[in-house]
Amino acid sequence: MNIITTQKEWDEILPKRSGQELLKVLGSCRQKKHSLSGAASQPIPCLVLLYGAARENKMAATALIAVALQQEAYRVDLLAIVSKYIGETEKNLDAVFDKAEKANWILFFDEADALFGKRTDVKDAHDKYANQEISYLFQKIEKYKNPVLIATRNKTQLPSYILRHFHSVINFPENKKS
């Protein structure tokens, strides 16, 4: 995991409408964070999908969210988390979320295609296990108290049951003015 920083400003990374949507989500996350201060409160997940070709802008937006929330954001490379060995992906996710929870980090999962790009139609035991890994990630996110941003290049490859988990879906076009 690596800390995410940027020298960019909002108007450099997103078209105005997309930037406004992300700031709206940011405000919602901030409000939820403050409402969690009570001892009996349960975490309210804040999950945003960032899609499109502009990878560095997705990371820059995450860094700007962290600055606004006065937290640190860390990049998690799902290619390094996903394992071909049964149970290892879940162990890796546990380690990430345990460390992030203790440090109060915002998480940015990069290369989500590594996990979400797996088959979702169950044809054999491998497919069933791949779906369990996706479910496990969403279970961890539901219990996590800070914003989680997930980046992918192509939203259209994600099945609708995955898209339903996200509070907001923001496009990062190659050309910011799009």
PDB file of C-alpha atoms in Angstrom:
ATOM      1  CA  MET A   1       0.000   0.000   0.000  1.00  0.00           C
ATOM      2  CA  ASN A   2       1.229   3.448  -0.869  1.00  0.00           C
ATOM      3  CA  ILE A   3       0.105   6.840   0.354  1.00  0.00           C
ATOM      4  CA  ILE A   4      -1.593   8.980  -2.306  1.00  0.00           C
ATOM      5  CA  THR A   5      -0.719  12.645  -2.713  1.00  0.00           C
ATOM      6  CA  THR A   6      -1.224  15.186  -5.482  1.00  0.00           C
ATOM      7  CA  GLN A   7      -0.316  18.683  -6.511  1.00  0.00           C
ATOM      8  CA  LYS A   8      -3.392  18.942  -8.730  1.00  0.00           C
ATOM      9  CA  GLU A   9      -6.605  20.859  -8.061  1.00  0.00           C
ATOM     10  CA  TRP A  10     -10.187  19.700  -8.685  1.00  0.00           C
ATOM     11  CA  ASP A  11     -10.573  21.674 -11.894  1.00  0.00           C
ATOM     12  CA  GLU A  12      -7.502  19.957 -13.366  1.00  0.00           C
ATOM     13  CA  ILE A  13      -8.775  16.394 -13.017  1.00  0.00           C
ATOM     14  CA  LEU A  14     -12.514  16.333 -13.703  1.00  0.00           C
ATOM     15  CA  PRO A  15     -15.144  17.973 -15.853  1.00  0.00           C
ATOM     16  CA  LYS A  16     -17.196  20.414 -13.772  1.00  0.00           C
ATOM     17  CA  ARG A  17     -20.295  18.170 -13.526  1.00  0.00           C
ATOM     18  CA  SER A  18     -18.297  15.095 -12.451  1.00  0.00           C
ATOM     19  CA  GLY A  19     -16.343  17.194  -9.970  1.00  0.00           C
ATOM     20  CA  GLN A  20     -19.574  18.492  -8.453  1.00  0.00           C
ATOM     21  CA  GLU A  21     -20.914  14.941  -8.099  1.00  0.00           C
ATOM     22  CA  LEU A  22     -17.729  13.776  -6.384  1.00  0.00           C
ATOM     23  CA  LEU A  23     -17.781  16.785  -4.040  1.00  0.00           C
ATOM     24  CA  LYS A  24     -21.422  15.995  -3.218  1.00  0.00           C
ATOM     25  CA  VAL A  25     -20.389  12.452  -2.301  1.00  0.00           C
ATOM     26  CA  LEU A  26     -17.500  13.885  -0.306  1.00  0.00           C
ATOM     27  CA  GLY A  27     -19.929  16.046   1.664  1.00  0.00           C
ATOM     28  CA  SER A  28     -22.124  13.024   2.309  1.00  0.00           C
ATOM     29  CA  CYS A  29     -19.132  11.014   3.516  1.00  0.00           C
ATOM     30  CA  ARG A  30     -18.057  13.852   5.769  1.00  0.00           C
ATOM     31  CA  GLN A  31     -21.552  14.097   7.255  1.00  0.00           C
ATOM     32  CA  LYS A  32     -21.677  10.338   7.829  1.00  0.00           C
ATOM     33  CA  LYS A  33     -18.253  10.435   9.471  1.00  0.00           C
ATOM     34  CA  HIS A  34     -19.424  13.045  11.971  1.00  0.00           C
ATOM     35  CA  SER A  35     -22.617  11.103  12.667  1.00  0.00           C
ATOM     36  CA  LEU A  36     -20.530   8.083  13.657  1.00  0.00           C
ATOM     37  CA  SER A  37     -19.062   9.704  16.753  1.00  0.00           C
ATOM     38  CA  GLY A  38     -21.683   8.133  19.039  1.00  0.00           C
ATOM     39  CA  ALA A  39     -20.618   4.956  20.814  1.00  0.00           C
ATOM     40  CA  ALA A  40     -23.591   2.931  19.538  1.00  0.00           C
ATOM     41  CA  SER A  41     -23.169   4.033  15.918  1.00  0.00           C
ATOM     42  CA  GLN A  42     -22.472   1.475  13.221  1.00  0.00           C
ATOM     43  CA  PRO A  43     -20.207   2.398  10.317  1.00  0.00           C
ATOM     44  CA  ILE A  44     -22.034   3.661   7.248  1.00  0.00           C
ATOM     45  CA  PRO A  45     -20.016   2.686   4.198  1.00  0.00           C
ATOM     46  CA  CYS A  46     -19.174   5.301   1.614  1.00  0.00           C
ATOM     47  CA  LEU A  47     -18.283   3.509  -1.593  1.00  0.00           C
ATOM     48  CA  VAL A  48     -17.515   5.282  -4.873  1.00  0.00           C
ATOM     49  CA  LEU A  49     -16.636   3.773  -8.244  1.00  0.00           C
ATOM     50  CA  LEU A  50     -14.218   5.802 -10.344  1.00  0.00           C
ATOM     51  CA  TYR A  51     -14.045   4.619 -13.931  1.00  0.00           C
ATOM     52  CA  GLY A  52     -12.372   5.666 -17.133  1.00  0.00           C
ATOM     53  CA  ALA A  53      -8.946   5.889 -18.658  1.00  0.00           C
ATOM     54  CA  ALA A  54      -7.476   8.744 -16.596  1.00  0.00           C
ATOM     55  CA  ARG A  55      -5.819   6.650 -13.847  1.00  0.00           C
ATOM     56  CA  GLU A  56      -3.654   9.419 -12.384  1.00  0.00           C
ATOM     57  CA  ASN A  57      -6.702  11.692 -12.091  1.00  0.00           C
ATOM     58  CA  LYS A  58      -8.611   9.036 -10.149  1.00  0.00           C
ATOM     59  CA  MET A  59      -5.754   8.872  -7.673  1.00  0.00           C
ATOM     60  CA  ALA A  60      -5.519  12.670  -7.539  1.00  0.00           C
ATOM     61  CA  ALA A  61      -9.248  12.907  -6.741  1.00  0.00           C
ATOM     62  CA  THR A  62      -8.754  10.416  -3.915  1.00  0.00           C
ATOM     63  CA  ALA A  63      -5.875  12.504  -2.548  1.00  0.00           C
ATOM     64  CA  LEU A  64      -8.046  15.656  -2.657  1.00  0.00           C
ATOM     65  CA  ILE A  65     -10.836  13.842  -0.808  1.00  0.00           C
ATOM     66  CA  ALA A  66      -8.321  12.824   1.855  1.00  0.00           C
ATOM     67  CA  VAL A  67      -7.163  16.416   2.251  1.00  0.00           C
ATOM     68  CA  ALA A  68     -10.759  17.624   2.582  1.00  0.00           C
ATOM     69  CA  LEU A  69     -11.523  14.963   5.199  1.00  0.00           C
ATOM     70  CA  GLN A  70      -8.176  15.571   6.952  1.00  0.00           C
ATOM     71  CA  GLN A  71      -7.124  11.962   6.540  1.00  0.00           C
ATOM     72  CA  GLU A  72      -4.575  10.006   4.560  1.00  0.00           C
ATOM     73  CA  ALA A  73      -5.495   7.958   1.505  1.00  0.00           C
ATOM     74  CA  TYR A  74      -3.727   4.770   0.537  1.00  0.00           C
ATOM     75  CA  ARG A  75      -3.634   2.960  -2.782  1.00  0.00           C
ATOM     76  CA  VAL A  76      -4.271  -0.774  -2.651  1.00  0.00           C
ATOM     77  CA  ASP A  77      -3.290  -2.651  -5.790  1.00  0.00           C
ATOM     78  CA  LEU A  78      -5.833  -5.449  -6.188  1.00  0.00           C
ATOM     79  CA  LEU A  79      -3.432  -7.233  -8.536  1.00  0.00           C
ATOM     80  CA  ALA A  80      -1.187  -7.760  -5.497  1.00  0.00           C
ATOM     81  CA  ILE A  81      -4.106  -8.739  -3.209  1.00  0.00           C
ATOM     82  CA  VAL A  82      -5.856 -11.317  -5.391  1.00  0.00           C
ATOM     83  CA  SER A  83      -4.327 -14.765  -5.062  1.00  0.00           C
ATOM     84  CA  LYS A  84      -4.859 -17.981  -6.966  1.00  0.00           C
ATOM     85  CA  TYR A  85      -4.758 -19.894  -3.673  1.00  0.00           C
ATOM     86  CA  ILE A  86      -8.040 -20.488  -1.863  1.00  0.00           C
ATOM     87  CA  GLY A  87      -8.421 -18.239   1.166  1.00  0.00           C
ATOM     88  CA  GLU A  88      -5.361 -16.090   0.471  1.00  0.00           C
ATOM     89  CA  THR A  89      -7.287 -13.211  -1.127  1.00  0.00           C
ATOM     90  CA  GLU A  90      -9.480 -13.007   1.968  1.00  0.00           C
ATOM     91  CA  LYS A  91      -6.422 -13.053   4.267  1.00  0.00           C
ATOM     92  CA  ASN A  92      -4.847 -10.275   2.202  1.00  0.00           C
ATOM     93  CA  LEU A  93      -8.051  -8.193   2.377  1.00  0.00           C
ATOM     94  CA  ASP A  94      -8.246  -8.743   6.155  1.00  0.00           C
ATOM     95  CA  ALA A  95      -4.691  -7.442   6.547  1.00  0.00           C
ATOM     96  CA  VAL A  96      -5.438  -4.344   4.428  1.00  0.00           C
ATOM     97  CA  PHE A  97      -8.641  -3.452   6.273  1.00  0.00           C
ATOM     98  CA  ASP A  98      -7.168  -4.151   9.734  1.00  0.00           C
ATOM     99  CA  LYS A  99      -4.217  -1.872   9.079  1.00  0.00           C
ATOM    100  CA  ALA A 100      -6.403   0.818   7.472  1.00  0.00           C
ATOM    101  CA  GLU A 101      -8.931   0.740  10.322  1.00  0.00           C
ATOM    102  CA  LYS A 102      -6.221   1.273  12.934  1.00  0.00           C
ATOM    103  CA  ALA A 103      -4.702   4.160  10.951  1.00  0.00           C
ATOM    104  CA  ASN A 104      -8.048   5.735   9.908  1.00  0.00           C
ATOM    105  CA  TRP A 105      -7.219   5.688   6.186  1.00  0.00           C
ATOM    106  CA  ILE A 106      -9.293   6.299   3.106  1.00  0.00           C
ATOM    107  CA  LEU A 107      -8.771   3.354   0.766  1.00  0.00           C
ATOM    108  CA  PHE A 108      -8.330   3.526  -2.992  1.00  0.00           C
ATOM    109  CA  PHE A 109      -8.518   0.108  -4.658  1.00  0.00           C
ATOM    110  CA  ASP A 110      -6.758   0.294  -7.979  1.00  0.00           C
ATOM    111  CA  GLU A 111      -6.996  -2.246 -10.785  1.00  0.00           C
ATOM    112  CA  ALA A 112     -10.430  -3.469  -9.658  1.00  0.00           C
ATOM    113  CA  ASP A 113     -10.646  -5.385 -12.911  1.00  0.00           C
ATOM    114  CA  ALA A 114      -8.326  -7.928 -11.239  1.00  0.00           C
ATOM    115  CA  LEU A 115     -11.184  -8.962  -8.976  1.00  0.00           C
ATOM    116  CA  PHE A 116     -14.336  -7.762 -10.721  1.00  0.00           C
ATOM    117  CA  GLY A 117     -13.173  -8.903 -14.132  1.00  0.00           C
ATOM    118  CA  LYS A 118     -13.437 -12.523 -13.058  1.00  0.00           C
ATOM    119  CA  ARG A 119     -16.317 -14.598 -14.342  1.00  0.00           C
ATOM    120  CA  THR A 120     -19.584 -14.089 -12.517  1.00  0.00           C
ATOM    121  CA  ASP A 121     -21.635 -16.861 -14.149  1.00  0.00           C
ATOM    122  CA  VAL A 122     -21.008 -19.913 -12.015  1.00  0.00           C
ATOM    123  CA  LYS A 123     -19.893 -22.726 -14.297  1.00  0.00           C
ATOM    124  CA  ASP A 124     -17.427 -24.457 -12.003  1.00  0.00           C
ATOM    125  CA  ALA A 125     -15.903 -24.305  -8.513  1.00  0.00           C
ATOM    126  CA  HIS A 126     -13.377 -21.653  -9.591  1.00  0.00           C
ATOM    127  CA  ASP A 127     -16.185 -19.310 -10.665  1.00  0.00           C
ATOM    128  CA  LYS A 128     -17.994 -19.847  -7.372  1.00  0.00           C
ATOM    129  CA  TYR A 129     -14.833 -18.991  -5.447  1.00  0.00           C
ATOM    130  CA  ALA A 130     -14.215 -15.853  -7.528  1.00  0.00           C
ATOM    131  CA  ASN A 131     -17.712 -14.646  -6.649  1.00  0.00           C
ATOM    132  CA  GLN A 132     -17.042 -15.354  -2.961  1.00  0.00           C
ATOM    133  CA  GLU A 133     -13.962 -13.111  -3.096  1.00  0.00           C
ATOM    134  CA  ILE A 134     -16.056 -10.248  -4.490  1.00  0.00           C
ATOM    135  CA  SER A 135     -18.685 -10.783  -1.796  1.00  0.00           C
ATOM    136  CA  TYR A 136     -15.989 -10.830   0.867  1.00  0.00           C
ATOM    137  CA  LEU A 137     -14.600  -7.487  -0.316  1.00  0.00           C
ATOM    138  CA  PHE A 138     -18.055  -5.897  -0.090  1.00  0.00           C
ATOM    139  CA  GLN A 139     -18.556  -7.374   3.400  1.00  0.00           C
ATOM    140  CA  LYS A 140     -15.308  -5.747   4.525  1.00  0.00           C
ATOM    141  CA  ILE A 141     -16.326  -2.421   2.969  1.00  0.00           C
ATOM    142  CA  GLU A 142     -19.726  -2.513   4.714  1.00  0.00           C
ATOM    143  CA  LYS A 143     -17.987  -2.683   8.080  1.00  0.00           C
ATOM    144  CA  TYR A 144     -15.380  -0.039   7.239  1.00  0.00           C
ATOM    145  CA  LYS A 145     -15.977   3.447   8.629  1.00  0.00           C
ATOM    146  CA  ASN A 146     -14.042   5.511   6.056  1.00  0.00           C
ATOM    147  CA  PRO A 147     -14.599   6.185   2.358  1.00  0.00           C
ATOM    148  CA  VAL A 148     -13.536   3.503  -0.088  1.00  0.00           C
ATOM    149  CA  LEU A 149     -12.923   4.370  -3.716  1.00  0.00           C
ATOM    150  CA  ILE A 150     -12.597   1.658  -6.324  1.00  0.00           C
ATOM    151  CA  ALA A 151     -11.081   2.319  -9.737  1.00  0.00           C
ATOM    152  CA  THR A 152     -11.713   0.458 -12.946  1.00  0.00           C
ATOM    153  CA  ARG A 153     -11.121   1.269 -16.575  1.00  0.00           C
ATOM    154  CA  ASN A 154     -14.417   0.027 -17.940  1.00  0.00           C
ATOM    155  CA  LYS A 155     -17.670   0.208 -15.967  1.00  0.00           C
ATOM    156  CA  THR A 156     -19.617  -1.667 -18.642  1.00  0.00           C
ATOM    157  CA  GLN A 157     -17.822  -4.910 -17.795  1.00  0.00           C
ATOM    158  CA  LEU A 158     -19.185  -4.849 -14.252  1.00  0.00           C
ATOM    159  CA  PRO A 159     -22.396  -6.755 -13.608  1.00  0.00           C
ATOM    160  CA  SER A 160     -25.362  -4.819 -12.229  1.00  0.00           C
ATOM    161  CA  TYR A 161     -25.207  -6.594  -8.856  1.00  0.00           C
ATOM    162  CA  ILE A 162     -21.762  -5.058  -8.322  1.00  0.00           C
ATOM    163  CA  LEU A 163     -22.780  -1.590  -9.499  1.00  0.00           C
ATOM    164  CA  ARG A 164     -25.652  -1.541  -6.975  1.00  0.00           C
ATOM    165  CA  HIS A 165     -23.136  -1.439  -4.108  1.00  0.00           C
ATOM    166  CA  PHE A 166     -21.795   1.985  -5.074  1.00  0.00           C
ATOM    167  CA  HIS A 167     -23.170   5.254  -3.707  1.00  0.00           C
ATOM    168  CA  SER A 168     -21.804   7.100  -6.694  1.00  0.00           C
ATOM    169  CA  VAL A 169     -20.227   6.248 -10.034  1.00  0.00           C
ATOM    170  CA  ILE A 170     -17.920   8.919 -11.482  1.00  0.00           C
ATOM    171  CA  ASN A 171     -16.495   8.943 -15.002  1.00  0.00           C
ATOM    172  CA  PHE A 172     -12.931  10.145 -15.489  1.00  0.00           C
ATOM    173  CA  PRO A 173     -12.718  10.782 -19.223  1.00  0.00           C
ATOM    174  CA  GLU A 174      -9.415  10.879 -21.059  1.00  0.00           C
ATOM    175  CA  ASN A 175     -10.176  14.482 -21.985  1.00  0.00           C
ATOM    176  CA  LYS A 176     -11.197  16.377 -18.822  1.00  0.00           C
ATOM    177  CA  LYS A 177     -13.560  18.680 -20.730  1.00  0.00           C
ATOM    178  CA  SER A 178     -15.799  15.788 -21.856  1.00  0.00           C
TER     179      SER A 178
END
